[in-house]
Amino acid sequence: MWTKIAGIILRNRIAFITGVLLGTVFMGFQARHIQMSYESADLLPKTDTAYLDYAKFRETFGQEGNIMVFAIQDSNFYDLAKINDWIAMGNNIKALKGVTALMSITHTFNLHKNTELKKFEIQPIFPHHISSKAELDSLSFIAENLPFYDGLLLNKQKHTYNMMITVSAEVMNSPARVKLVQDVLKITEQFTGKHHLKMHYSGMPYIRVINAENIKGEMYMFIALSLLITAIILYLFFRSFRIVGFCVGIIGLSVIWAIGFMAILGIKITLLTAMLPPLLIVIGIPNCVYMVNKYHTEYVRHGNKIKALQRMIQKVGNASLLSNLTTAAGFATFIITSSRILVEFGLIAFISITCVFLICLILIPTVFSYLPVPDTKQTKHLYNPFINHIIEKIIYWVINKRHTIYYITAILVLAGIYGITQMKTTGYMVDDLKDTDPIRQDLAFFESNFDGLMPLEITIDFGKPNQVFKLSNLEKLDLLDKELSQDPDLSKALSVVEAAKFANQAYYNGKAAYYKLPNNMTKNFIMKYVMESTGGMSDMAKSFVDSTLREVRLSFRVKDIGTKKMEAKEDSLYQTITRIFPEDKHKISVTGSSIIFFKGNQYLLRNLFSSLALAIILIAGFMAWMFKSKRMVFIALLPNVIPQIITAAIMGYIGIPIKASTILVFSVAFGISVDNTIHYLAKYRQELQATNWSIRSSVVLALQETGQSMIYTSIILFFGFSIFCLSSFGGTFALGLLTSITLFGAMLANLLLLPSLLLTMEHSITKRTFRAEPLLQIFNEEEDIDENKLEIKV
């Protein structure tokens, strides 16, 4: 088959080159339409109960994760000039397109009872400009003694004051959010620069925008770094600018194809898909290394360029197909997760890796057929004394020190098993950010001053209309609020209970002692005043109950306590709520972004383990397809599983937890590391036929032939993945560090353990089933090829 493929490619090289270039131009035009993702990642499938509860909540009460908040800590906040600037800053922000509401201590309202019209009048506490210090002191006294705002807009004990803006849903999920956040930052920085204060920022709109912009910047940085590093390493190996430029150019075309397919399929740039272009560069280069190495080896052997190119396709194409297939399969297993972000990543990775293989298979032989024959300088790498010395040492250890290799492997595996028992599972909403990241530090500031920011929503359905404002139900809601507010991880609730207390205080002319629920005598009067009011108070009350007054919402803010504690917290919440509102009479839901995140993280973790198991099964199937031998499948998998065990142990020893971003490493690394195994075993089988089934000779000859390429590609992969350690995102950093470690361990295992196992099990693996021709045709290295049939028209 591969002889025919080689002939087709070389005889139609102009058509193939033209086709690839035209396809690249088309994909380049498509790539211009690629978009950043400004939405939260869908980790849960749409059929999940938690997702359905959250969707119902948003349908009833609207979006809850659309608030941006910023705050200062200042004991001299009530300075006349400073307050006027703060008011002006808020007014300027409120005028921005996309800001639907703004709240701060200077943008609050008070309720004044209008007995004549029997309603509350909403009146701002602060004017647009304050003229004197006496006026400021009077107004600040009123604002700070309204319990409704305490803990929401200010922390009196710590002199912390915040400003909250609500972003419209239209802007929230569109690129316009970037400009909005940038405009807000520009306005606030003018204030902090003038008064020499530090502003702390948080909230989902802000976090998503900053993260999205960082992802975009890092993607470009990693593409440049991966190209630079692979180019440097390729030059050190081949000592030829022509080969380096050509290989880097091929991978560059592959990146354009990948981004083009993303645009065509409507896949946006996320934290995961942003890693794909630099990953393709790192993963694609080994194809070039194996093919160029084989081309040079063949040319040095007989001096016929076309014959060398055909043999390159014929000998390496088979193993390259399977190695790329296993790598693509490692990514494709993410499709089974039902998590949109992972499904998209797995799909585009599978397509892109397939394109890399096809582009390399087409362009390397066709372009090299037009280039001058390789000179001695270009083929000098075949005789690299340092690499050859390392390979000779490896051969010595494999032949003479196999027991030592097994002892060391056994010790590492035992240490690995113990390390795995030390692993922990957790996940935080800002888990991908380093401890020094400003977003994480500002989130800690808000957790310290305002009991967290992550939305947690409790809804209670009373089963029939007009139940929410019954005094008995309001008292139960107040009791629930008081019990839950004692939790140090939760804020006090914002709900109709607080609105009723605020209204009761206003009904008694603002006396702080009456900030409590109305009694039976006054409740109907007060609630009538509330519902007759326009704007502010009435709108707030309506946003916390449904239109039939059957369902009520209590809105809390929770600290980012991690998925483990959040799971226990959810159970505790349900126990407390059902004790006050029995489930036989009420329908209860605990939802919000915080719940969706931890549920999604757990779901993702379970499915990533499944995808890893599927990757191992698929790759084992490919091995069986190639060799028709169960023992060979075992021998092939073992050198790639052991490095995974060691990496997992390292995570346990140094405290890297199991989470979505770290479990991802194993599927990716396994699919890549098995490539060296395939190339070595393919060559090993070829040598078996050439040496009349001499295991010892075949092991040595296969090491001498493929060992150099295995070392070259492993070094490229190691340094290529290491660049991700420069990322500001913890998940990307973990992917780079752990994958580099795994691939380095896999290189050693494939160079030392794999050939050792072949020698030790030589009698059991040469049985009849292994001698039978596999489904993937393996060609005899020294078969005679009719050179006349290799002629191609120039």
mmCIF file with all atom_site columns, C-alpha atoms in Angstrom, residues 78 80 130-141:
data_model
loop_
_atom_site.group_PDB
_atom_site.id
_atom_site.type_symbol
_atom_site.label_atom_id
_atom_site.label_alt_id
_atom_site.label_comp_id
_atom_site.label_asym_id
_atom_site.label_entity_id
_atom_site.label_seq_id
_atom_site.pdbx_PDB_ins_code
_atom_site.Cartn_x
_atom_site.Cartn_y
_atom_site.Cartn_z
_atom_site.occupancy
_atom_site.B_iso_or_equiv
_atom_site.pdbx_formal_charge
_atom_site.auth_seq_id
_atom_site.auth_comp_id
_atom_site.auth_asym_id
_atom_site.auth_atom_id
_atom_site.pdbx_PDB_model_num
ATOM 1  C CA . TYR A 1 78  ? -15.090 60.766 53.770 1.00 0.00 ? 78  TYR A CA 1
ATOM 2  C CA . LEU A 1 80  ? -14.881 66.179 50.716 1.00 0.00 ? 80  LEU A CA 1
ATOM 3  C CA . ILE A 1 130 ? -21.514 67.945 48.047 1.00 0.00 ? 130 ILE A CA 1
ATOM 4  C CA . SER A 1 131 ? -20.715 71.522 49.007 1.00 0.00 ? 131 SER A CA 1
ATOM 5  C CA . SER A 1 132 ? -19.480 71.305 52.587 1.00 0.00 ? 132 SER A CA 1
ATOM 6  C CA . LYS A 1 133 ? -17.950 68.936 55.111 1.00 0.00 ? 133 LYS A CA 1
ATOM 7  C CA . ALA A 1 134 ? -20.959 69.362 57.383 1.00 0.00 ? 134 ALA A CA 1
ATOM 8  C CA . GLU A 1 135 ? -23.288 68.216 54.626 1.00 0.00 ? 135 GLU A CA 1
ATOM 9  C CA . LEU A 1 136 ? -21.034 65.246 53.937 1.00 0.00 ? 136 LEU A CA 1
ATOM 10 C CA . ASP A 1 137 ? -20.956 64.212 57.590 1.00 0.00 ? 137 ASP A CA 1
ATOM 11 C CA . SER A 1 138 ? -24.742 64.354 57.786 1.00 0.00 ? 138 SER A CA 1
ATOM 12 C CA . LEU A 1 139 ? -25.244 62.279 54.644 1.00 0.00 ? 139 LEU A CA 1
ATOM 13 C CA . SER A 1 140 ? -22.584 59.688 55.523 1.00 0.00 ? 140 SER A CA 1
ATOM 14 C CA . PHE A 1 141 ? -24.173 59.238 58.976 1.00 0.00 ? 141 PHE A CA 1
#
